Short mmCIF file of C-alpha atoms in Angstrom, two decimals:
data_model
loop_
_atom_site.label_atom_id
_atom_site.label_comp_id
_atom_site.label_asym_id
_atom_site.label_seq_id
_atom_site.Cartn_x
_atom_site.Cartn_y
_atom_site.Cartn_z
CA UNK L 1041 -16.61 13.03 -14.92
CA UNK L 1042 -13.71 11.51 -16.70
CA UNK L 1043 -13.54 10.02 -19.86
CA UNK L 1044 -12.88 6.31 -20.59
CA UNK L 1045 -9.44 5.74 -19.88
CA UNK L 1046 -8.92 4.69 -23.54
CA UNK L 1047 -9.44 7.90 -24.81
CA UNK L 1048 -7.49 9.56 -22.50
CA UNK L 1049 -4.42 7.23 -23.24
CA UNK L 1050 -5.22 7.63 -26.99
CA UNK L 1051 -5.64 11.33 -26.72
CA UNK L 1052 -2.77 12.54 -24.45
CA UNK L 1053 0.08 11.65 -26.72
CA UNK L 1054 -1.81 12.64 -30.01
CA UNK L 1055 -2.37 15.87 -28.62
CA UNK L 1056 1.53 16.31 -27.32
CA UNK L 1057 2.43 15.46 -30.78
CA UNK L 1058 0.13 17.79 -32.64
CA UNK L 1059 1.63 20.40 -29.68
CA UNK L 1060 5.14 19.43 -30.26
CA UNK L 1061 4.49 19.90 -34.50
CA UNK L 1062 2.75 23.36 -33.86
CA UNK L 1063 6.13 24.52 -31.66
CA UNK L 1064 8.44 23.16 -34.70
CA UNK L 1065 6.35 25.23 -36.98
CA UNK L 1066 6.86 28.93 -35.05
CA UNK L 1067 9.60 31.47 -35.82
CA UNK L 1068 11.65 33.36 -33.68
CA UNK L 1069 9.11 36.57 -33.77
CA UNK L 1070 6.29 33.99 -33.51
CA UNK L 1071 8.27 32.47 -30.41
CA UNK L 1072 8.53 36.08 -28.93
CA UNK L 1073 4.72 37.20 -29.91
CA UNK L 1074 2.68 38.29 -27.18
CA UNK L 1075 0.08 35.81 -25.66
CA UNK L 1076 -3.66 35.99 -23.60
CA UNK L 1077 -1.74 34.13 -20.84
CA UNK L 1078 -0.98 37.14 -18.98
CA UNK L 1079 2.63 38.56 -19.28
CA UNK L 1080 3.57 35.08 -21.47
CA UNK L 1081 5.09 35.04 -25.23
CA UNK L 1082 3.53 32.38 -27.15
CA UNK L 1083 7.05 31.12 -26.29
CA UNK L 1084 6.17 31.30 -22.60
CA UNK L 1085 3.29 29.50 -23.49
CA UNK L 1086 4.93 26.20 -25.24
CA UNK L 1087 7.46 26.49 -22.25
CA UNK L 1088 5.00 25.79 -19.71
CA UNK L 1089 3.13 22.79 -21.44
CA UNK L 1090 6.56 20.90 -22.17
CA UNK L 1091 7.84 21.98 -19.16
CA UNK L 1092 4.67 20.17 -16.90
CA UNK L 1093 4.82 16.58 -19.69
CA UNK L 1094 8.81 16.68 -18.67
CA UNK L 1095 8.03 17.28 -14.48
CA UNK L 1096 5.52 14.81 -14.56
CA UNK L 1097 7.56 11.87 -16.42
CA UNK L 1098 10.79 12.74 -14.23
CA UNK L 1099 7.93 12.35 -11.32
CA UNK L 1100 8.78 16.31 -10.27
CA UNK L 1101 5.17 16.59 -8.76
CA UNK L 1102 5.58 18.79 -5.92
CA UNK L 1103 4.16 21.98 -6.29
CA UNK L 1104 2.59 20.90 -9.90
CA UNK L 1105 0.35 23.31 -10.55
CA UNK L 1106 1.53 26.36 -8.49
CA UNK L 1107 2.37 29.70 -9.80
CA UNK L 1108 6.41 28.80 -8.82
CA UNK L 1109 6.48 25.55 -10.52
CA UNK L 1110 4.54 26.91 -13.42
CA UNK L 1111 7.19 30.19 -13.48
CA UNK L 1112 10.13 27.81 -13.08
CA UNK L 1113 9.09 26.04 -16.07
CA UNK L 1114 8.72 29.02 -18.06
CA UNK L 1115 12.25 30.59 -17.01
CA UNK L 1116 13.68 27.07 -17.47
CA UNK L 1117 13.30 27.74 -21.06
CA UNK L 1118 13.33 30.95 -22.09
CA UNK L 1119 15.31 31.51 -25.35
CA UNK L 1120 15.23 27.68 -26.34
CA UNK L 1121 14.50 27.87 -29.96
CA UNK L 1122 11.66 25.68 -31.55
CA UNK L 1123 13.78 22.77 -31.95
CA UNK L 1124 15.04 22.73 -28.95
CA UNK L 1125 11.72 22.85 -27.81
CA UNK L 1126 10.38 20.48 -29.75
CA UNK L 1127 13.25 17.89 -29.01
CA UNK L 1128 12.38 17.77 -25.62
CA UNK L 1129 8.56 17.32 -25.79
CA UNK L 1130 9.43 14.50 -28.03
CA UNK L 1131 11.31 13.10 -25.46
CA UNK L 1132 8.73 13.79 -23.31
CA UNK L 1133 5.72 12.08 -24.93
CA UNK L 1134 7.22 9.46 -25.31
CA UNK L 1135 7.74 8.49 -21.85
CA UNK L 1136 4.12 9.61 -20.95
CA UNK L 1137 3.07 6.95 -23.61
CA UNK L 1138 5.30 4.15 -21.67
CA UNK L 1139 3.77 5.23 -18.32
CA UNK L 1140 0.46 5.51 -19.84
CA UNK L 1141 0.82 1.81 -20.85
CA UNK L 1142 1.43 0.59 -17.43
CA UNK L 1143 -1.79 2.06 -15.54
CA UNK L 1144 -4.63 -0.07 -15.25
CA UNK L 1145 -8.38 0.46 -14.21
CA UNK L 1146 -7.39 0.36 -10.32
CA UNK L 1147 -4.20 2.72 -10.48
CA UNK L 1148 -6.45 4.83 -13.02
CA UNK L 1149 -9.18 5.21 -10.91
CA UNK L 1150 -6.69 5.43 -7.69
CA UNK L 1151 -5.42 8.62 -6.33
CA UNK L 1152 -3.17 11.22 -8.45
CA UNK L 1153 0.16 11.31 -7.32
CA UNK L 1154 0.49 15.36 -7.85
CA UNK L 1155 -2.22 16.47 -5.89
CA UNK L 1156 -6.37 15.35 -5.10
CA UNK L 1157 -8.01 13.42 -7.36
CA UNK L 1158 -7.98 10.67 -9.33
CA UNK L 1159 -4.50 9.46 -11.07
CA UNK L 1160 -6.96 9.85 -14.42
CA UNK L 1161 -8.81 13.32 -13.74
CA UNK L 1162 -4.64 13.97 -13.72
CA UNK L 1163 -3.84 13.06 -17.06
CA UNK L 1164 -6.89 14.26 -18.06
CA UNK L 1165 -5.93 17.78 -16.57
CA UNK L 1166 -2.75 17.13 -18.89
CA UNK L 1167 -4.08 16.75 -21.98
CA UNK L 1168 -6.93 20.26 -21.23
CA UNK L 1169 -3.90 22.16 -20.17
CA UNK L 1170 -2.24 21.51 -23.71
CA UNK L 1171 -5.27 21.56 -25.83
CA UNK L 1172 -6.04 24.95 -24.52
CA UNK L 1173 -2.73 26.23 -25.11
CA UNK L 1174 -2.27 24.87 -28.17
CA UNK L 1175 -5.19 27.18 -29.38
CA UNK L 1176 -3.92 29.97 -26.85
CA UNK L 1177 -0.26 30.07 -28.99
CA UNK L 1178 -2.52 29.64 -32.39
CA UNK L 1179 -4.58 32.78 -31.13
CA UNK L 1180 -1.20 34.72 -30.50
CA UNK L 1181 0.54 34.12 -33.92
CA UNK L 1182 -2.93 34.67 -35.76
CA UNK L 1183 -3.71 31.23 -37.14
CA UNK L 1184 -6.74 29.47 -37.16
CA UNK L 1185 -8.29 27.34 -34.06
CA UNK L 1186 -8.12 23.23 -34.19
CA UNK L 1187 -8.21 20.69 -34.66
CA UNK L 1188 -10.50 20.13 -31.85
CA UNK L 1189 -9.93 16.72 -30.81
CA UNK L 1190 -9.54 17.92 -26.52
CA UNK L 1191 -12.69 19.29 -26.84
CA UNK L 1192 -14.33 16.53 -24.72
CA UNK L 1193 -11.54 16.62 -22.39
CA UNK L 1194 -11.76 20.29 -22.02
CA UNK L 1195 -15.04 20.41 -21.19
CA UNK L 1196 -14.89 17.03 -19.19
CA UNK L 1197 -12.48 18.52 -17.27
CA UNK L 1198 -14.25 22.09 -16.93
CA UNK L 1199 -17.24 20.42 -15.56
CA UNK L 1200 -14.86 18.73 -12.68
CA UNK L 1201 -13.59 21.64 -11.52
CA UNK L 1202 -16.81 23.71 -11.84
CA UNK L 1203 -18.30 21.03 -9.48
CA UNK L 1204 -15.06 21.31 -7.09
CA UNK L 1205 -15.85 24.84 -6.55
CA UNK L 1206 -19.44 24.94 -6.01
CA UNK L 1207 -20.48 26.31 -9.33
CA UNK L 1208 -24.62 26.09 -8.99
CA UNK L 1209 -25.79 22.67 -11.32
CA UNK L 1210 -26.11 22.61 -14.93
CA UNK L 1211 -25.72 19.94 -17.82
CA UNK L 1212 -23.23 20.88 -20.12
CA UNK L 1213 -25.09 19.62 -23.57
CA UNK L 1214 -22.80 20.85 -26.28
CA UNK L 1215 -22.78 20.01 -29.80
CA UNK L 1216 -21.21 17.00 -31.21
CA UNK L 1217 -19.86 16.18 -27.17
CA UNK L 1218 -21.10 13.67 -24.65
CA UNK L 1219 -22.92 15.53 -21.99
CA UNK L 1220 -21.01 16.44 -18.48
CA UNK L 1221 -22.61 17.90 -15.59
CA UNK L 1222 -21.82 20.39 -12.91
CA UNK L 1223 -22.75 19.61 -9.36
CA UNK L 1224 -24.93 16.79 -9.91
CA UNK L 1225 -26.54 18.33 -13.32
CA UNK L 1226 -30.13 20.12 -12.73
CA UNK L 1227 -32.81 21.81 -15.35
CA UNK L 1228 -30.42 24.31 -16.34
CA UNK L 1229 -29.42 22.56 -20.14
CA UNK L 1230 -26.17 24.65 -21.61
CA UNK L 1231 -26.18 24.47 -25.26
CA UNK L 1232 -23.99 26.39 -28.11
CA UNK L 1233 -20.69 26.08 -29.22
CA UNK L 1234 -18.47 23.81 -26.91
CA UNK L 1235 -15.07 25.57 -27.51
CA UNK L 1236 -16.89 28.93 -26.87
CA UNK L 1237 -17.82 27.77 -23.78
CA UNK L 1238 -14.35 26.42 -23.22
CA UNK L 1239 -13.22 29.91 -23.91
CA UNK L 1240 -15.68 31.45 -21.50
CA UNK L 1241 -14.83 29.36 -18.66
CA UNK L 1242 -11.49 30.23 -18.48
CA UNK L 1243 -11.70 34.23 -18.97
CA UNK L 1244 -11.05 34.33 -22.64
CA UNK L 1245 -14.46 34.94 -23.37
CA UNK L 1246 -17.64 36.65 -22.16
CA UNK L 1247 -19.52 34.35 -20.02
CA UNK L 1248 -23.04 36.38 -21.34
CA UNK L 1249 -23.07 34.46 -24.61
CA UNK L 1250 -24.26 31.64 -22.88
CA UNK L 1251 -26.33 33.68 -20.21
CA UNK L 1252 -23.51 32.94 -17.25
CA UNK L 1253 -21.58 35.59 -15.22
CA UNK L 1254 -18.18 35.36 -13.93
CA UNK L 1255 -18.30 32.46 -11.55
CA UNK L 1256 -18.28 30.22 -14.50
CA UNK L 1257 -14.65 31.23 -15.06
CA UNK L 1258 -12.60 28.47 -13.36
CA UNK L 1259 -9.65 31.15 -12.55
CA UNK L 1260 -11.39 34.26 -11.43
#
């Protein structure tokens, strides 16, 4: 389920720009510090988001997504400092705002140009990928999570791909979010603490808190 395309074109560039503030803000052994992204620096990590905002506005969409294209966004990169880094996410957001601008309901709701879905499940997939990295680099350089503004994104966006692959129904009812649900919704009701669940459904968490096992985790 998507959110209203308002919020998504509202949301997107705030996000990039609290992103591109949090990169300024990091130190060369903060840059360097290990990650929960596998083998990634927190580095790695900033390296991939602005690397996927600068693919998509230069309309570099094939293979979006993969492990190369991820990889070659990372190793594109590597030892930029946090200005440099930060210069070119600038850059960046600012042309996703000017293409934002242009969609309207029927090239919204009309299919994404970088793989299936919609065009706006796509930027919706943008704006997840660097909420939860945002928190993923605040987690590796030991500073506290938020804000918390992709949370309804994140778990929109959960809840899509849950249904994608199979997951069995549920209603994800989480505090202070609208509700989403997961192939088609059902009796089961998941409650709690949305960003733990966010956390759980991507493997940085244990999916037992909320009484799940691991096929809740989107990248098992």
């Amino acid at each position: 389920m998507t959110l209203p395309r308002e919020d998504v074109i509202a949301g997107l560039p705030a996000e990039l720009e609290d992103f591109e503030q949090l990169v300024r803000s990091l130190d060369g052994a903060e840059l360097a510090t290990p990650s929960r992204c596998g083998e990634w620096s927190a580095g790695d990590v900033a390296a991939h988001v602005i690397g996927q905002i600068a693919d998509v506005t230069a309309g570099r969409f094939d293979g979006l997504g993969t492990p190369e294209v991820t990889q070659r966004q990372v190793e594109e990169r590597r030892g930029r400092t946090a200005t440099e880094l930060g210069d070119e996410l600038a850059l960046a957001t600012t042309a996703a705002g000017d293409l934002l601008g242009v969609f309207d309901d029927d090239a919204w709701n009309g299919p994404s140009p970088a793989g299936p879905g919609t065009l706006g499940a796509g930027v919706e997939a943008l704006w997840y990928d660097a909420f939860l990295h945002a928190d993923d680099i605040r987690a590796a350089v030991g500073r506290p999570s938020g804000p918390h503004r992709g949370i309804p994104v994140a778990i929109s966006h959960l809840g899509d791909v849950l249904t994608e692959q199979g997951h069995a129904p549920m209603t994800l009812a989480f505090d202070g979010v609208p509700e989403f649900t997961v192939s088609g919704g059902g009796d089961s009701r998941i409650t709690g603490d949305p960003m733990e669940f966010v956390y759980v459904a991507t493997g940085r968490a244990d999916p037992a808190i909320f009484g799940l096992d691991e096929t809740v985790n989107v990248y098992r």
